[in-house]
Amino acid sequence: MRALLTNELYKLFKKPRTYISPVVIVVIIILINLGMFLEGGQILDFLLATLREQFFLEGNLINGYLITFLSLSTLWVHIPILVVIVTADLMSSEFESGAIRMLLTRPIKRSALMSAKMLTALIYVTLFMLFIGALSYGIATLIFGKGDIIVLYEGIQIITSAQFVPRFLLTLAYSTFGMMAFAAMSIYISTATKNSLAAILVSLGVLIISTLLQTFSLGIFESWKPFLFTYHMSQWQLFFYTDIPWMEILVSTVFLAAFTAVFVGLSYRKFNRLNITE
Amino acid sequence: MPHAPTLTITDVSLTYGEQLVLNKVSFSLHGGRILALIGPNGAGKSSTMRVMAGLVKPDSGTATYNGAQLDFQELRKHFGYFIESPSFYNYLSAKQNLDLLLRMQNSPQKSEDLIERVGLTHAANKTFSQFSKGMKQRLGIAQTLIGQPEFLILDEPFNGLDPEVKAQLMDLVIDLARNHGTGVLVTSHLLADLEQMADDFVLLNQGGIHLQGRVSDYVNEKQRVTLLFSKPISRLPEMPFEVLENTGNKLLIKASAQETEQLLLTLAAQGIAPYSVQRSDLLHEKYMEIAQ
């Protein structure tokens, strides 16, 4: 198992496509910071215009913590897209290249190979999220310093400078969990379709539909929300409530765990029963 | 000397949808012997090999290793498998590809040694995408040697190779069987190659076994031999073979391999040498019967 995992990681980091997503993230985060550096004051004045009429706001509101938070808010829709580029390719690339026949004629168990693929996805997603976290936090605090932040979720949420780092780390951990759920789904689609492009497109299609349904807040659509994985993935925002609603986070965590378990199970089942006839 | 290992498959049947691909195929593969799996396209050669490799699950049938029943998936512990048109990772070098497989099997062998055995040392650090078809075939053979398996299953291993490389690889396979006790199951559409190296054969037709036996029993039977001469021969030596046609420049006889050899020696002693000798053996004829 260890050898299989080593092999999978070796292949992952040898593939050029592995580095596409981190490069895109670097560009986006630099652009966000640049934008806030040049236009941040005006943007904040616009956003807080109403608040300023009722409250006396004191201190450095455009600080590194706020920019880090804004980076996460901007990126959370894009991160799954960038994750799927790699995870949807994990199985299907083996079929496309024909290397799957070589792997499966070795004296190894199919379930062991699938486990190595799943662990590789988990490691990649974790490293990717850490990279995003470190980069967004590092650049923003370096340029803008630290401070308290105001978040406009269901009213005004105030996160003090001392509270920010632990909450940011919890957010990263929760987001990694959410991304792994999406990665598990993409691996299943990758195993079923045996085609990287189809796996990426189908995964993104599901993501787009789920995200769209989540944005509809009328009638029947509202009642669907608790069953949409994107709704639960977006619950990381709850960590930026002044009082964290732990029960809601727990429910979403259980949903994402179940979602992941279903697709991991389906992936094993599909792969173990697959006839390699090509 | 330890008893040669034996791998047996019995009554293996396989269907793809409604199509019966294999129908109760049974044979044994013995250590130190080369078994040729022959038959026209669609006869079931590759399907048989895929079942043995655990790539495809048969509908029925059993596998035994030295008499002990095994799951088809477990058979893989005992052999190296060469896939027709082998595929590796395009973005990795030959050495890196083999290192992956060596690590996977926890093998102490060195990729450099395997690469050297198939004559690819000069290309060890080239990526697989830069390889010619012949080089890919050779790397495919190299990976079958990982773990020093007791059996090799080779599906069309000599396709696309130039004669020199093909001869080298055939010698390698023969050496593994004769000197290292490896049992080899091999398919090729080049019957002459198989006759040259194989001890036994299984002739498949439409998913079932049409004929099986020892190659020597069929090759040494009396067969049609055509000899062509640049000058007409006046008198044939007295020999126990049947003359089917004699036009002077062309002689068609029915003779065994030994009788043919004796005739050639006798003619040579008289200063006569044919410029062409073509021998159609029984195995070839049996193959042609079903191919047509």
CSV table of N, CA and C in Angstrom, one decimal, chain A residues 2-4 6-8 10-12 14-16 93-94 97-110 113 117 272 274-278, chain B residues 14 16 50 53-57 73 76-77 79-81 83-92 96-97 99-101 103-106 143-144 146:
chain,number,residue,atom,x,y,z
A,2,ARG,N,1.9,1.2,0.8
A,2,ARG,CA,2.8,2.4,0.9
A,2,ARG,C,3.5,2.6,-0.5
A,3,ALA,N,3.9,1.5,-1.1
A,3,ALA,CA,4.6,1.6,-2.4
A,3,ALA,C,3.6,2.1,-3.4
A,4,LEU,N,2.3,1.7,-3.4
A,4,LEU,CA,1.3,2.2,-4.3
A,4,LEU,C,1.1,3.7,-4.1
A,6,THR,N,3.2,5.8,-2.8
A,6,THR,CA,4.4,6.5,-3.3
A,6,THR,C,4.4,6.7,-4.8
A,7,ASN,N,4.0,5.6,-5.5
A,7,ASN,CA,3.9,5.7,-6.9
A,7,ASN,C,2.9,6.7,-7.4
A,8,GLU,N,1.8,6.7,-6.7
A,8,GLU,CA,0.7,7.6,-7.2
A,8,GLU,C,1.1,9.1,-7.0
A,10,TYR,N,4.2,10.1,-6.8
A,10,TYR,CA,5.3,10.4,-7.8
A,10,TYR,C,4.7,10.8,-9.1
A,11,LYS,N,3.8,10.0,-9.6
A,11,LYS,CA,3.1,10.3,-10.9
A,11,LYS,C,2.4,11.6,-10.9
A,12,LEU,N,1.8,11.9,-9.7
A,12,LEU,CA,1.0,13.2,-9.6
A,12,LEU,C,1.9,14.4,-9.8
A,14,LYS,N,4.8,14.5,-11.2
A,14,LYS,CA,5.5,14.5,-12.4
A,14,LYS,C,4.7,15.0,-13.6
A,15,LYS,N,3.3,15.1,-13.3
A,15,LYS,CA,2.4,15.5,-14.4
A,15,LYS,C,2.4,17.0,-14.5
A,16,PRO,N,2.5,17.6,-15.7
A,16,PRO,CA,2.5,19.1,-15.8
A,16,PRO,C,1.1,19.6,-15.3
A,93,SER,N,-7.1,8.8,-16.6
A,93,SER,CA,-5.8,8.9,-17.3
A,93,SER,C,-5.2,7.5,-17.4
A,94,GLU,N,-5.4,6.6,-16.4
A,94,GLU,CA,-4.9,5.3,-16.5
A,94,GLU,C,-5.5,4.5,-17.6
A,97,SER,N,-4.4,6.1,-21.2
A,97,SER,CA,-3.1,5.7,-21.6
A,97,SER,C,-2.9,4.2,-21.9
A,98,GLY,N,-3.9,3.5,-21.3
A,98,GLY,CA,-3.8,2.0,-21.4
A,98,GLY,C,-2.9,1.4,-20.3
A,99,ALA,N,-2.3,2.3,-19.4
A,99,ALA,CA,-1.4,1.8,-18.3
A,99,ALA,C,-2.2,1.0,-17.3
A,100,ILE,N,-3.5,1.2,-17.3
A,100,ILE,CA,-4.4,0.4,-16.3
A,100,ILE,C,-4.1,-1.1,-16.5
A,101,ARG,N,-4.0,-1.5,-17.7
A,101,ARG,CA,-3.7,-3.0,-18.0
A,101,ARG,C,-2.4,-3.4,-17.3
A,102,MET,N,-1.4,-2.6,-17.4
A,102,MET,CA,-0.1,-2.9,-16.9
A,102,MET,C,-0.2,-3.0,-15.3
A,103,LEU,N,-1.0,-2.0,-14.8
A,103,LEU,CA,-1.1,-2.0,-13.3
A,103,LEU,C,-1.9,-3.2,-12.8
A,104,LEU,N,-3.0,-3.5,-13.5
A,104,LEU,CA,-3.9,-4.6,-13.0
A,104,LEU,C,-3.4,-6.0,-13.3
A,105,THR,N,-2.3,-6.1,-14.1
A,105,THR,CA,-1.7,-7.4,-14.3
A,105,THR,C,-0.6,-7.7,-13.3
A,106,ARG,N,-0.3,-6.7,-12.4
A,106,ARG,CA,0.6,-6.9,-11.3
A,106,ARG,C,-0.1,-7.6,-10.2
A,107,PRO,N,0.6,-8.3,-9.3
A,107,PRO,CA,0.0,-8.9,-8.2
A,107,PRO,C,-0.4,-8.0,-7.1
A,108,ILE,N,-1.3,-7.1,-7.4
A,108,ILE,CA,-1.8,-6.1,-6.4
A,108,ILE,C,-3.4,-6.2,-6.4
A,109,LYS,N,-4.0,-5.8,-5.3
A,109,LYS,CA,-5.4,-5.9,-5.2
A,109,LYS,C,-6.0,-4.6,-5.8
A,110,ARG,N,-7.1,-4.7,-6.5
A,110,ARG,CA,-7.7,-3.5,-7.1
A,110,ARG,C,-8.1,-2.5,-6.0
A,113,LEU,N,-5.2,-0.4,-5.0
A,113,LEU,CA,-4.9,0.6,-6.0
A,113,LEU,C,-5.9,1.8,-5.9
A,117,LYS,N,-5.3,5.8,-4.8
A,117,LYS,CA,-5.8,6.9,-5.6
A,117,LYS,C,-6.5,7.9,-4.7
A,272,ASN,N,-13.8,-2.5,-8.8
A,272,ASN,CA,-13.6,-4.0,-8.6
A,272,ASN,C,-14.3,-4.9,-9.6
A,274,LEU,N,-14.9,-4.0,-12.7
A,274,LEU,CA,-14.7,-3.6,-14.1
A,274,LEU,C,-13.9,-4.6,-14.9
A,275,ASN,N,-14.4,-5.0,-16.1
A,275,ASN,CA,-13.6,-5.8,-17.0
A,275,ASN,C,-12.8,-4.9,-17.9
A,276,ILE,N,-11.5,-5.2,-18.0
A,276,ILE,CA,-10.6,-4.4,-18.9
A,276,ILE,C,-10.5,-5.2,-20.2
A,277,THR,N,-11.3,-4.7,-21.2
A,277,THR,CA,-11.4,-5.5,-22.4
A,277,THR,C,-10.6,-4.8,-23.6
A,278,GLU,N,-10.3,-3.5,-23.4
A,278,GLU,CA,-9.7,-2.7,-24.5
A,278,GLU,C,-8.2,-3.2,-24.6
B,14,LEU,N,-16.5,-17.5,-21.3
B,14,LEU,CA,-16.7,-16.1,-21.2
B,14,LEU,C,-17.6,-15.6,-22.2
B,16,TYR,N,-19.4,-11.9,-23.8
B,16,TYR,CA,-19.5,-10.4,-23.8
B,16,TYR,C,-20.9,-10.1,-24.3
B,50,ARG,N,-6.5,-12.5,-21.2
B,50,ARG,CA,-7.1,-11.4,-20.2
B,50,ARG,C,-7.7,-12.1,-19.0
B,53,ALA,N,-5.0,-13.1,-16.8
B,53,ALA,CA,-4.3,-12.0,-16.2
B,53,ALA,C,-5.2,-11.3,-15.1
B,54,GLY,N,-6.5,-11.8,-15.1
B,54,GLY,CA,-7.4,-11.2,-14.1
B,54,GLY,C,-8.0,-9.9,-14.6
B,55,LEU,N,-7.8,-9.5,-15.8
B,55,LEU,CA,-8.4,-8.3,-16.4
B,55,LEU,C,-9.9,-8.5,-16.6
B,56,VAL,N,-10.3,-9.7,-16.9
B,56,VAL,CA,-11.7,-10.0,-17.2
B,56,VAL,C,-12.1,-11.2,-16.4
B,57,LYS,N,-13.3,-11.1,-15.8
B,57,LYS,CA,-13.8,-12.2,-15.0
B,57,LYS,C,-14.6,-13.2,-15.8
B,73,GLN,N,-7.6,-13.9,-10.0
B,73,GLN,CA,-6.9,-12.7,-9.6
B,73,GLN,C,-5.6,-13.1,-8.9
B,76,ARG,N,-2.0,-14.0,-10.8
B,76,ARG,CA,-1.0,-13.0,-11.2
B,76,ARG,C,0.3,-13.0,-10.4
B,77,LYS,N,0.2,-13.6,-9.3
B,77,LYS,CA,1.4,-13.7,-8.4
B,77,LYS,C,2.4,-14.6,-9.1
B,79,PHE,N,2.9,-15.0,-12.6
B,79,PHE,CA,3.4,-14.7,-13.9
B,79,PHE,C,3.6,-13.2,-14.3
B,80,GLY,N,4.4,-13.0,-15.3
B,80,GLY,CA,4.6,-11.7,-15.9
B,80,GLY,C,3.8,-11.7,-17.1
B,81,TYR,N,3.1,-10.6,-17.4
B,81,TYR,CA,2.2,-10.5,-18.5
B,81,TYR,C,2.6,-9.4,-19.5
B,83,ILE,N,1.3,-7.3,-22.6
B,83,ILE,CA,0.1,-6.9,-23.3
B,83,ILE,C,0.5,-6.5,-24.7
B,84,GLU,N,-0.4,-6.9,-25.6
B,84,GLU,CA,-0.2,-6.5,-27.0
B,84,GLU,C,-0.2,-4.9,-27.0
B,85,SER,N,0.8,-4.3,-27.7
B,85,SER,CA,0.9,-2.8,-27.7
B,85,SER,C,1.0,-2.3,-26.2
B,86,PRO,N,2.1,-2.6,-25.5
B,86,PRO,CA,2.2,-2.2,-24.1
B,86,PRO,C,2.1,-0.7,-23.9
B,87,SER,N,1.5,-0.3,-22.8
B,87,SER,CA,1.3,1.1,-22.5
B,87,SER,C,2.0,1.4,-21.2
B,88,PHE,N,2.8,2.5,-21.2
B,88,PHE,CA,3.4,3.0,-20.0
B,88,PHE,C,3.0,4.5,-19.9
B,89,TYR,N,3.6,5.1,-18.9
B,89,TYR,CA,3.3,6.5,-18.7
B,89,TYR,C,4.2,7.4,-19.7
B,90,ASN,N,3.5,8.1,-20.5
B,90,ASN,CA,4.2,8.8,-21.6
B,90,ASN,C,5.2,9.9,-21.1
B,91,TYR,N,4.9,10.4,-19.9
B,91,TYR,CA,5.7,11.5,-19.4
B,91,TYR,C,6.9,11.0,-18.5
B,92,LEU,N,7.0,9.7,-18.4
B,92,LEU,CA,8.1,9.2,-17.6
B,92,LEU,C,9.1,8.4,-18.5
B,96,GLN,N,12.2,5.2,-15.2
B,96,GLN,CA,11.2,5.7,-14.2
B,96,GLN,C,10.0,4.8,-14.3
B,97,ASN,N,9.5,4.4,-15.5
B,97,ASN,CA,8.4,3.5,-15.6
B,97,ASN,C,8.7,2.1,-14.9
B,99,ASP,N,10.9,1.5,-12.6
B,99,ASP,CA,11.1,1.8,-11.2
B,99,ASP,C,9.8,1.7,-10.4
B,100,LEU,N,8.8,2.3,-11.1
B,100,LEU,CA,7.4,2.3,-10.5
B,100,LEU,C,6.9,0.9,-10.2
B,101,LEU,N,7.1,0.1,-11.3
B,101,LEU,CA,6.6,-1.3,-11.2
B,101,LEU,C,7.4,-2.1,-10.2
B,103,ARG,N,8.9,-1.0,-7.6
B,103,ARG,CA,8.5,-0.6,-6.2
B,103,ARG,C,7.2,-1.2,-5.9
B,104,MET,N,6.3,-1.2,-6.8
B,104,MET,CA,5.0,-1.8,-6.6
B,104,MET,C,5.1,-3.2,-6.1
B,105,GLN,N,6.0,-4.0,-6.7
B,105,GLN,CA,6.1,-5.4,-6.3
B,105,GLN,C,7.2,-5.6,-5.3
B,106,ASN,N,7.8,-4.5,-4.8
B,106,ASN,CA,8.8,-4.6,-3.7
B,106,ASN,C,10.0,-5.5,-4.2
B,143,GLN,N,9.3,-5.4,-18.5
B,143,GLN,CA,8.4,-5.4,-17.3
B,143,GLN,C,7.9,-6.8,-16.9
B,144,THR,N,7.8,-7.7,-17.9
B,144,THR,CA,7.3,-9.0,-17.5
B,144,THR,C,8.3,-9.8,-16.6
B,146,ILE,N,9.9,-8.6,-14.1
B,146,ILE,CA,9.9,-8.1,-12.7
B,146,ILE,C,9.4,-9.2,-11.8
